[in-house]
PDB file of C-alpha atoms in Angstrom:
ATOM      1  CA  UNK A   1     255.873 114.888 172.141  1.00  0.00           C
ATOM      2  CA  UNK A   2     258.276 115.119 169.287  1.00  0.00           C
ATOM      3  CA  UNK A   3     255.428 113.726 166.972  1.00  0.00           C
ATOM      4  CA  UNK A   4     252.922 116.376 168.102  1.00  0.00           C
ATOM      5  CA  UNK A   5     255.711 119.176 167.613  1.00  0.00           C
ATOM      6  CA  UNK A   6     255.842 120.106 171.498  1.00  0.00           C
ATOM      7  CA  UNK A   7     258.897 118.306 172.151  1.00  0.00           C
ATOM      8  CA  UNK A   8     261.056 121.456 172.829  1.00  0.00           C
ATOM      9  CA  UNK A   9     258.390 123.230 174.691  1.00  0.00           C
ATOM     10  CA  UNK A  10     257.211 120.558 177.104  1.00  0.00           C
ATOM     11  CA  UNK A  11     258.850 118.663 180.048  1.00  0.00           C
ATOM     12  CA  UNK A  12     257.388 115.573 181.259  1.00  0.00           C
ATOM     13  CA  UNK A  13     258.008 114.401 184.885  1.00  0.00           C
ATOM     14  CA  UNK A  14     256.842 111.679 186.579  1.00  0.00           C
ATOM     15  CA  UNK A  15     256.921 110.967 190.417  1.00  0.00           C
ATOM     16  CA  UNK A  16     254.280 111.918 193.351  1.00  0.00           C
ATOM     17  CA  UNK A  17     252.985 115.277 193.097  1.00  0.00           C
ATOM     18  CA  UNK A  18     253.432 115.910 196.611  1.00  0.00           C
ATOM     19  CA  UNK A  19     256.949 116.534 195.918  1.00  0.00           C
ATOM     20  CA  UNK A  20     256.252 118.865 193.321  1.00  0.00           C
ATOM     21  CA  UNK A  21     258.868 119.103 190.294  1.00  0.00           C
ATOM     22  CA  UNK A  22     262.423 118.839 192.220  1.00  0.00           C
ATOM     23  CA  UNK A  23     264.993 120.535 189.892  1.00  0.00           C
ATOM     24  CA  UNK A  24     262.358 122.788 188.084  1.00  0.00           C
ATOM     25  CA  UNK A  25     260.586 126.026 188.314  1.00  0.00           C
ATOM     26  CA  UNK A  26     259.518 128.671 190.022  1.00  0.00           C
ATOM     27  CA  UNK A  27     256.241 128.469 187.936  1.00  0.00           C
ATOM     28  CA  UNK A  28     253.810 131.193 187.184  1.00  0.00           C
ATOM     29  CA  UNK A  29     251.058 128.651 187.655  1.00  0.00           C
ATOM     30  CA  UNK A  30     250.511 125.294 189.077  1.00  0.00           C
ATOM     31  CA  UNK A  31     247.375 123.277 188.356  1.00  0.00           C
ATOM     32  CA  UNK A  32     246.566 120.258 190.307  1.00  0.00           C
ATOM     33  CA  UNK A  33     243.897 117.851 188.465  1.00  0.00           C
ATOM     34  CA  UNK A  34     243.027 115.437 191.513  1.00  0.00           C
ATOM     35  CA  UNK A  35     241.167 116.389 194.769  1.00  0.00           C
ATOM     36  CA  UNK A  36     243.940 117.472 197.105  1.00  0.00           C
ATOM     37  CA  UNK A  37     242.984 117.248 200.830  1.00  0.00           C
ATOM     38  CA  UNK A  38     246.423 119.573 201.802  1.00  0.00           C
ATOM     39  CA  UNK A  39     248.370 121.970 199.789  1.00  0.00           C
ATOM     40  CA  UNK A  40     252.047 120.340 199.973  1.00  0.00           C
ATOM     41  CA  UNK A  41     254.801 123.102 200.898  1.00  0.00           C
ATOM     42  CA  UNK A  42     256.822 122.062 197.934  1.00  0.00           C
ATOM     43  CA  UNK A  43     253.705 123.352 195.632  1.00  0.00           C
ATOM     44  CA  UNK A  44     253.988 126.765 197.605  1.00  0.00           C
ATOM     45  CA  UNK A  45     257.867 126.961 197.297  1.00  0.00           C
ATOM     46  CA  UNK A  46     257.750 126.355 193.567  1.00  0.00           C
ATOM     47  CA  UNK A  47     255.224 129.197 193.081  1.00  0.00           C
ATOM     48  CA  UNK A  48     256.373 132.522 191.768  1.00  0.00           C
ATOM     49  CA  UNK A  49     255.480 135.566 194.069  1.00  0.00           C
ATOM     50  CA  UNK A  50     252.999 136.583 191.688  1.00  0.00           C
ATOM     51  CA  UNK A  51     251.969 133.056 190.693  1.00  0.00           C
ATOM     52  CA  UNK A  52     248.521 131.184 190.910  1.00  0.00           C
ATOM     53  CA  UNK A  53     248.036 128.080 192.366  1.00  0.00           C
ATOM     54  CA  UNK A  54     244.546 126.246 191.246  1.00  0.00           C
ATOM     55  CA  UNK A  55     243.668 123.341 193.261  1.00  0.00           C
ATOM     56  CA  UNK A  56     240.446 121.168 193.880  1.00  0.00           C
ATOM     57  CA  UNK A  57     240.875 121.634 197.700  1.00  0.00           C
ATOM     58  CA  UNK A  58     238.623 118.907 199.897  1.00  0.00           C
ATOM     59  CA  UNK A  59     237.502 120.563 203.041  1.00  0.00           C
ATOM     60  CA  UNK A  60     235.850 117.906 205.374  1.00  0.00           C
ATOM     61  CA  UNK A  61     234.679 116.310 202.196  1.00  0.00           C
ATOM     62  CA  UNK A  62     233.184 119.178 200.029  1.00  0.00           C
ATOM     63  CA  UNK A  63     235.615 120.393 197.362  1.00  0.00           C
ATOM     64  CA  UNK A  64     235.976 123.580 195.654  1.00  0.00           C
ATOM     65  CA  UNK A  65     238.232 124.527 192.752  1.00  0.00           C
ATOM     66  CA  UNK A  66     240.313 127.431 194.031  1.00  0.00           C
ATOM     67  CA  UNK A  67     242.782 129.718 192.302  1.00  0.00           C
ATOM     68  CA  UNK A  68     245.159 130.903 195.137  1.00  0.00           C
ATOM     69  CA  UNK A  69     247.588 133.921 195.039  1.00  0.00           C
ATOM     70  CA  UNK A  70     250.561 134.588 197.518  1.00  0.00           C
ATOM     71  CA  UNK A  71     249.568 137.075 199.751  1.00  0.00           C
ATOM     72  CA  UNK A  72     252.593 137.538 202.381  1.00  0.00           C
ATOM     73  CA  UNK A  73     252.814 134.269 204.199  1.00  0.00           C
ATOM     74  CA  UNK A  74     249.398 132.865 203.344  1.00  0.00           C
ATOM     75  CA  UNK A  75     247.593 132.022 199.964  1.00  0.00           C
ATOM     76  CA  UNK A  76     244.415 134.220 199.284  1.00  0.00           C
ATOM     77  CA  UNK A  77     241.839 133.326 196.768  1.00  0.00           C
ATOM     78  CA  UNK A  78     240.847 134.740 193.586  1.00  0.00           C
ATOM     79  CA  UNK A  79     238.227 132.689 192.484  1.00  0.00           C
ATOM     80  CA  UNK A  80     236.255 129.368 193.640  1.00  0.00           C
ATOM     81  CA  UNK A  81     233.883 127.062 191.781  1.00  0.00           C
ATOM     82  CA  UNK A  82     232.080 124.064 193.148  1.00  0.00           C
ATOM     83  CA  UNK A  83     233.386 120.841 191.697  1.00  0.00           C
ATOM     84  CA  UNK A  84     234.028 117.232 192.121  1.00  0.00           C
ATOM     85  CA  UNK A  85     237.592 115.502 191.374  1.00  0.00           C
ATOM     86  CA  UNK A  86     239.100 111.964 192.081  1.00  0.00           C
ATOM     87  CA  UNK A  87     241.168 112.333 195.137  1.00  0.00           C
ATOM     88  CA  UNK A  88     244.756 112.575 195.295  1.00  0.00           C
ATOM     89  CA  UNK A  89     246.736 109.301 195.489  1.00  0.00           C
ATOM     90  CA  UNK A  90     250.205 108.697 197.006  1.00  0.00           C
ATOM     91  CA  UNK A  91     251.927 110.562 200.025  1.00  0.00           C
ATOM     92  CA  UNK A  92     249.152 113.427 199.892  1.00  0.00           C
ATOM     93  CA  UNK A  93     246.035 110.884 200.205  1.00  0.00           C
ATOM     94  CA  UNK A  94     243.715 111.545 203.230  1.00  0.00           C
ATOM     95  CA  UNK A  95     241.946 108.169 203.863  1.00  0.00           C
ATOM     96  CA  UNK A  96     238.342 108.171 204.695  1.00  0.00           C
ATOM     97  CA  UNK A  97     236.625 106.068 207.478  1.00  0.00           C
ATOM     98  CA  UNK A  98     233.524 104.110 206.528  1.00  0.00           C
ATOM     99  CA  UNK A  99     230.773 102.690 208.777  1.00  0.00           C
ATOM    100  CA  UNK A 100     227.806 100.844 207.352  1.00  0.00           C
ATOM    101  CA  UNK A 101     224.373 100.835 208.960  1.00  0.00           C
ATOM    102  CA  UNK A 102     221.543  98.294 207.581  1.00  0.00           C
ATOM    103  CA  UNK A 103     218.280  99.467 206.777  1.00  0.00           C
ATOM    104  CA  UNK A 104     215.096  97.688 207.554  1.00  0.00           C
ATOM    105  CA  UNK A 105     213.829  95.469 204.395  1.00  0.00           C
ATOM    106  CA  UNK A 106     217.517  95.440 202.612  1.00  0.00           C
ATOM    107  CA  UNK A 107     220.178  97.422 201.756  1.00  0.00           C
ATOM    108  CA  UNK A 108     222.155  99.507 203.770  1.00  0.00           C
ATOM    109  CA  UNK A 109     223.657 103.319 204.074  1.00  0.00           C
ATOM    110  CA  UNK A 110     227.525 104.015 204.567  1.00  0.00           C
ATOM    111  CA  UNK A 111     228.926 107.007 206.526  1.00  0.00           C
ATOM    112  CA  UNK A 112     231.908 108.459 204.773  1.00  0.00           C
ATOM    113  CA  UNK A 113     233.999 110.591 206.904  1.00  0.00           C
ATOM    114  CA  UNK A 114     236.825 112.675 205.765  1.00  0.00           C
ATOM    115  CA  UNK A 115     237.975 114.693 209.217  1.00  0.00           C
ATOM    116  CA  UNK A 116     236.945 114.236 212.550  1.00  0.00           C
ATOM    117  CA  UNK A 117     236.264 110.256 212.157  1.00  0.00           C
ATOM    118  CA  UNK A 118     234.648 108.830 215.158  1.00  0.00           C
ATOM    119  CA  UNK A 119     236.432 105.903 216.574  1.00  0.00           C
ATOM    120  CA  UNK A 120     233.485 103.754 216.785  1.00  0.00           C
ATOM    121  CA  UNK A 121     230.176 103.749 214.862  1.00  0.00           C
ATOM    122  CA  UNK A 122     228.063 106.688 215.674  1.00  0.00           C
ATOM    123  CA  UNK A 123     224.876 104.736 214.906  1.00  0.00           C
ATOM    124  CA  UNK A 124     223.516 102.053 216.477  1.00  0.00           C
ATOM    125  CA  UNK A 125     222.446  99.197 213.245  1.00  0.00           C
ATOM    126  CA  UNK A 126     218.713  99.791 214.256  1.00  0.00           C
ATOM    127  CA  UNK A 127     218.677 103.426 213.933  1.00  0.00           C
ATOM    128  CA  UNK A 128     216.643 103.286 210.309  1.00  0.00           C
ATOM    129  CA  UNK A 129     214.230 101.178 211.862  1.00  0.00           C
ATOM    130  CA  UNK A 130     212.995 104.151 214.262  1.00  0.00           C
ATOM    131  CA  UNK A 131     210.012 106.923 212.845  1.00  0.00           C
ATOM    132  CA  UNK A 132     212.111 109.831 211.471  1.00  0.00           C
ATOM    133  CA  UNK A 133     211.404 113.254 212.485  1.00  0.00           C
ATOM    134  CA  UNK A 134     210.889 115.916 209.640  1.00  0.00           C
ATOM    135  CA  UNK A 135     211.028 119.619 209.718  1.00  0.00           C
ATOM    136  CA  UNK A 136     210.809 122.511 207.483  1.00  0.00           C
ATOM    137  CA  UNK A 137     212.708 125.840 207.530  1.00  0.00           C
ATOM    138  CA  UNK A 138     210.477 128.153 205.494  1.00  0.00           C
ATOM    139  CA  UNK A 139     213.747 129.075 203.595  1.00  0.00           C
ATOM    140  CA  UNK A 140     213.363 128.454 199.843  1.00  0.00           C
ATOM    141  CA  UNK A 141     215.483 128.716 196.974  1.00  0.00           C
ATOM    142  CA  UNK A 142     214.643 129.178 193.036  1.00  0.00           C
ATOM    143  CA  UNK A 143     215.558 126.418 190.745  1.00  0.00           C
ATOM    144  CA  UNK A 144     218.811 126.571 188.948  1.00  0.00           C
ATOM    145  CA  UNK A 145     220.129 128.682 192.080  1.00  0.00           C
ATOM    146  CA  UNK A 146     223.639 127.381 193.605  1.00  0.00           C
ATOM    147  CA  UNK A 147     223.252 126.249 197.076  1.00  0.00           C
ATOM    148  CA  UNK A 148     226.006 124.021 197.681  1.00  0.00           C
ATOM    149  CA  UNK A 149     228.188 126.532 199.994  1.00  0.00           C
ATOM    150  CA  UNK A 150     225.110 125.454 202.744  1.00  0.00           C
ATOM    151  CA  UNK A 151     227.500 122.087 202.758  1.00  0.00           C
ATOM    152  CA  UNK A 152     230.618 124.098 203.323  1.00  0.00           C
ATOM    153  CA  UNK A 153     228.834 125.722 206.499  1.00  0.00           C
ATOM    154  CA  UNK A 154     227.806 122.362 208.002  1.00  0.00           C
ATOM    155  CA  UNK A 155     231.307 120.830 206.964  1.00  0.00           C
ATOM    156  CA  UNK A 156     232.889 123.307 209.213  1.00  0.00           C
ATOM    157  CA  UNK A 157     230.522 124.362 211.882  1.00  0.00           C
ATOM    158  CA  UNK A 158     228.926 120.763 212.887  1.00  0.00           C
ATOM    159  CA  UNK A 159     230.550 117.806 214.204  1.00  0.00           C
ATOM    160  CA  UNK A 160     229.769 114.592 212.761  1.00  0.00           C
ATOM    161  CA  UNK A 161     229.636 115.623 209.386  1.00  0.00           C
ATOM    162  CA  UNK A 162     229.882 112.958 206.938  1.00  0.00           C
ATOM    163  CA  UNK A 163     228.998 111.896 203.207  1.00  0.00           C
ATOM    164  CA  UNK A 164     226.095 109.270 203.051  1.00  0.00           C
ATOM    165  CA  UNK A 165     225.955 106.645 200.147  1.00  0.00           C
ATOM    166  CA  UNK A 166     223.120 104.490 199.983  1.00  0.00           C
ATOM    167  CA  UNK A 167     223.152 100.814 198.362  1.00  0.00           C
ATOM    168  CA  UNK A 168     220.734  97.924 197.967  1.00  0.00           C
ATOM    169  CA  UNK A 169     217.467 100.597 197.761  1.00  0.00           C
ATOM    170  CA  UNK A 170     217.288 101.435 201.357  1.00  0.00           C
ATOM    171  CA  UNK A 171     213.678 102.818 202.609  1.00  0.00           C
ATOM    172  CA  UNK A 172     214.555 106.423 204.187  1.00  0.00           C
ATOM    173  CA  UNK A 173     212.544 109.344 204.924  1.00  0.00           C
ATOM    174  CA  UNK A 174     211.364 111.304 201.539  1.00  0.00           C
ATOM    175  CA  UNK A 175     212.878 108.542 199.224  1.00  0.00           C
ATOM    176  CA  UNK A 176     216.324 109.056 200.517  1.00  0.00           C
ATOM    177  CA  UNK A 177     219.150 111.718 200.947  1.00  0.00           C
ATOM    178  CA  UNK A 178     219.933 111.582 197.125  1.00  0.00           C
ATOM    179  CA  UNK A 179     216.466 112.164 195.791  1.00  0.00           C
ATOM    180  CA  UNK A 180     216.786 115.719 195.154  1.00  0.00           C
ATOM    181  CA  UNK A 181     220.229 116.640 196.512  1.00  0.00           C
ATOM    182  CA  UNK A 182     221.789 115.216 193.504  1.00  0.00           C
ATOM    183  CA  UNK A 183     225.814 115.622 194.150  1.00  0.00           C
ATOM    184  CA  UNK A 184     225.303 116.481 197.766  1.00  0.00           C
ATOM    185  CA  UNK A 185     224.309 113.330 199.818  1.00  0.00           C
ATOM    186  CA  UNK A 186     225.985 115.000 203.208  1.00  0.00           C
ATOM    187  CA  UNK A 187     224.527 114.036 206.471  1.00  0.00           C
ATOM    188  CA  UNK A 188     225.499 114.496 210.479  1.00  0.00           C
ATOM    189  CA  UNK A 189     226.084 111.249 212.045  1.00  0.00           C
ATOM    190  CA  UNK A 190     226.759 111.412 215.767  1.00  0.00           C
ATOM    191  CA  UNK A 191     225.704 110.445 219.550  1.00  0.00           C
ATOM    192  CA  UNK A 192     223.188 107.973 217.866  1.00  0.00           C
ATOM    193  CA  UNK A 193     221.438 110.109 215.661  1.00  0.00           C
ATOM    194  CA  UNK A 194     221.121 110.677 211.704  1.00  0.00           C
ATOM    195  CA  UNK A 195     220.108 114.003 210.090  1.00  0.00           C
ATOM    196  CA  UNK A 196     220.224 115.008 206.711  1.00  0.00           C
ATOM    197  CA  UNK A 197     218.913 117.698 204.419  1.00  0.00           C
ATOM    198  CA  UNK A 198     215.347 117.461 202.837  1.00  0.00           C
ATOM    199  CA  UNK A 199     213.816 119.463 200.170  1.00  0.00           C
ATOM    200  CA  UNK A 200     210.447 119.815 198.904  1.00  0.00           C
ATOM    201  CA  UNK A 201     208.939 121.394 195.775  1.00  0.00           C
ATOM    202  CA  UNK A 202     207.209 124.828 196.160  1.00  0.00           C
ATOM    203  CA  UNK A 203     203.373 124.607 194.884  1.00  0.00           C
ATOM    204  CA  UNK A 204     204.238 127.207 191.982  1.00  0.00           C
ATOM    205  CA  UNK A 205     207.013 124.625 190.968  1.00  0.00           C
ATOM    206  CA  UNK A 206     209.577 127.383 190.800  1.00  0.00           C
ATOM    207  CA  UNK A 207     212.006 126.308 193.517  1.00  0.00           C
ATOM    208  CA  UNK A 208     212.399 124.150 196.695  1.00  0.00           C
ATOM    209  CA  UNK A 209     211.920 124.561 200.157  1.00  0.00           C
ATOM    210  CA  UNK A 210     214.541 123.450 202.693  1.00  0.00           C
ATOM    211  CA  UNK A 211     213.957 120.861 205.479  1.00  0.00           C
ATOM    212  CA  UNK A 212     215.757 118.240 207.602  1.00  0.00           C
ATOM    213  CA  UNK A 213     215.021 114.497 208.303  1.00  0.00           C
ATOM    214  CA  UNK A 214     216.437 112.779 211.420  1.00  0.00           C
ATOM    215  CA  UNK A 215     216.640 109.280 212.861  1.00  0.00           C
ATOM    216  CA  UNK A 216     217.375 107.910 216.287  1.00  0.00           C
ATOM    217  CA  UNK A 217     216.373 108.705 220.083  1.00  0.00           C
ATOM    218  CA  UNK A 218     216.913 112.622 219.475  1.00  0.00           C
ATOM    219  CA  UNK A 219     215.578 112.831 216.178  1.00  0.00           C
ATOM    220  CA  UNK A 220     213.547 115.877 216.743  1.00  0.00           C
ATOM    221  CA  UNK A 221     216.380 117.700 218.362  1.00  0.00           C
ATOM    222  CA  UNK A 222     218.654 116.985 215.340  1.00  0.00           C
ATOM    223  CA  UNK A 223     216.129 117.992 212.779  1.00  0.00           C
ATOM    224  CA  UNK A 224     215.894 121.300 214.654  1.00  0.00           C
ATOM    225  CA  UNK A 225     219.718 121.920 215.036  1.00  0.00           C
ATOM    226  CA  UNK A 226     220.229 121.252 211.028  1.00  0.00           C
ATOM    227  CA  UNK A 227     217.289 123.736 210.307  1.00  0.00           C
ATOM    228  CA  UNK A 228     219.073 126.394 212.846  1.00  0.00           C
ATOM    229  CA  UNK A 229     222.439 126.051 210.612  1.00  0.00           C
ATOM    230  CA  UNK A 230     220.128 126.657 207.549  1.00  0.00           C
ATOM    231  CA  UNK A 231     219.174 129.499 208.979  1.00  0.00           C
ATOM    232  CA  UNK A 232     222.434 130.685 209.741  1.00  0.00           C
ATOM    233  CA  UNK A 233     223.757 129.884 206.495  1.00  0.00           C
ATOM    234  CA  UNK A 234     220.803 131.672 204.826  1.00  0.00           C
ATOM    235  CA  UNK A 235     221.674 134.910 206.817  1.00  0.00           C
ATOM    236  CA  UNK A 236     225.287 135.334 206.132  1.00  0.00           C
ATOM    237  CA  UNK A 237     226.396 132.326 203.591  1.00  0.00           C
ATOM    238  CA  UNK A 238     224.176 132.287 200.542  1.00  0.00           C
ATOM    239  CA  UNK A 239     226.430 134.991 198.882  1.00  0.00           C
ATOM    240  CA  UNK A 240     229.894 133.562 199.594  1.00  0.00           C
ATOM    241  CA  UNK A 241     232.370 135.575 197.684  1.00  0.00           C
ATOM    242  CA  UNK A 242     235.532 133.891 196.081  1.00  0.00           C
ATOM    243  CA  UNK A 243     238.066 135.879 198.180  1.00  0.00           C
ATOM    244  CA  UNK A 244     236.723 134.116 201.270  1.00  0.00           C
ATOM    245  CA  UNK A 245     239.120 131.085 201.142  1.00  0.00           C
ATOM    246  CA  UNK A 246     242.829 131.018 202.273  1.00  0.00           C
ATOM    247  CA  UNK A 247     245.440 128.796 203.360  1.00  0.00           C
ATOM    248  CA  UNK A 248     248.012 129.315 206.007  1.00  0.00           C
ATOM    249  CA  UNK A 249     250.972 127.077 206.010  1.00  0.00           C
ATOM    250  CA  UNK A 250     252.258 125.937 209.403  1.00  0.00           C
ATOM    251  CA  UNK A 251     254.341 129.047 211.156  1.00  0.00           C
ATOM    252  CA  UNK A 252     251.323 131.278 209.601  1.00  0.00           C
ATOM    253  CA  UNK A 253     248.972 131.624 212.013  1.00  0.00           C
ATOM    254  CA  UNK A 254     245.537 133.124 210.678  1.00  0.00           C
ATOM    255  CA  UNK A 255     244.661 136.378 212.385  1.00  0.00           C
ATOM    256  CA  UNK A 256     241.712 136.581 214.538  1.00  0.00           C
ATOM    257  CA  UNK A 257     238.969 138.153 212.379  1.00  0.00           C
ATOM    258  CA  UNK A 258     236.032 140.260 213.098  1.00  0.00           C
ATOM    259  CA  UNK A 259     233.968 137.938 210.975  1.00  0.00           C
ATOM    260  CA  UNK A 260     233.075 134.206 211.701  1.00  0.00           C
ATOM    261  CA  UNK A 261     236.054 131.965 210.673  1.00  0.00           C
ATOM    262  CA  UNK A 262     235.669 128.408 209.482  1.00  0.00           C
ATOM    263  CA  UNK A 263     238.998 126.551 209.832  1.00  0.00           C
ATOM    264  CA  UNK A 264     239.903 123.196 208.517  1.00  0.00           C
ATOM    265  CA  UNK A 265     243.241 121.682 209.719  1.00  0.00           C
ATOM    266  CA  UNK A 266     245.181 119.911 207.508  1.00  0.00           C
ATOM    267  CA  UNK A 267     248.964 118.093 207.750  1.00  0.00           C
ATOM    268  CA  UNK A 268     250.976 121.235 206.524  1.00  0.00           C
ATOM    269  CA  UNK A 269     248.633 124.314 207.398  1.00  0.00           C
ATOM    270  CA  UNK A 270     245.434 125.340 207.626  1.00  0.00           C
ATOM    271  CA  UNK A 271     242.626 126.118 204.938  1.00  0.00           C
ATOM    272  CA  UNK A 272     240.278 128.979 206.093  1.00  0.00           C
ATOM    273  CA  UNK A 273     236.628 130.372 205.171  1.00  0.00           C
ATOM    274  CA  UNK A 274     235.679 133.707 206.161  1.00  0.00           C
ATOM    275  CA  UNK A 275     232.033 133.998 206.107  1.00  0.00           C
ATOM    276  CA  UNK A 276     230.461 137.522 205.347  1.00  0.00           C
ATOM    277  CA  UNK A 277     228.707 139.393 208.182  1.00  0.00           C
ATOM    278  CA  UNK A 278     224.871 138.708 208.881  1.00  0.00           C
ATOM    279  CA  UNK A 279     222.485 140.168 206.467  1.00  0.00           C
ATOM    280  CA  UNK A 280     220.173 142.505 207.891  1.00  0.00           C
ATOM    281  CA  UNK A 281     216.329 141.439 207.689  1.00  0.00           C
ATOM    282  CA  UNK A 282     215.626 144.212 204.858  1.00  0.00           C
ATOM    283  CA  UNK A 283     218.628 142.427 203.211  1.00  0.00           C
ATOM    284  CA  UNK A 284     217.116 139.035 203.724  1.00  0.00           C
ATOM    285  CA  UNK A 285     213.697 139.864 202.392  1.00  0.00           C
ATOM    286  CA  UNK A 286     215.051 141.433 199.477  1.00  0.00           C
TER     287      UNK A 286
END
């Protein structure tokens, strides 16, 4: 620090970030640079009343970099961006639960649960040997158009939501869940059935259509359920405002809203997403 000329302007504190910076603050801005599953009380306590907290907040495995400001007892978002960060370690870590499922011909998939992990494997070992079911939604999206909020919708409203990794080249329907979904290989795994998002190119090459692949005894039902969720997200979640996120520390109860509320329970409070009202048919067609 002295060599760079910042010795009298920067104070370096070492320790677990969960504890904040004891003996310092309050701060006008606090920035976390690791994926946080929760917001420690120390961060809120050390933030000035008009300060800004920027945190990559993990909500059931889906991360948004959110800028929060205090709004009474809660934190209210003023911006939110899709992102990916290395998970926080130490006292603030949230362990994942892993289940491996073998694939015919070699390789396997791994289900990674962050919230609501089942007590036993949700899929039988032979589930990928069954014939997959595929359904298409009729919903399309142009190239280079963000759509990752669809996973926030599923993370908040569909039990069995998990991250899906694959190793050893398992052969899945349409080349597997990471063929076109890129950074977003998420799935639904519960009651012996696996479903995940499918996309296919539009004939004009200008975008893709959303669909679903599913395996298991109730594959067709699971694919249809995922399609219903995609339509619900399309009707009210494609344009999720940046101010839709909030964090409520323990003791500050989220009010019963007049809009749909997604709630992610944490150790020290709850993160919420207030989803917009359902769009009319005219708005959807537009």
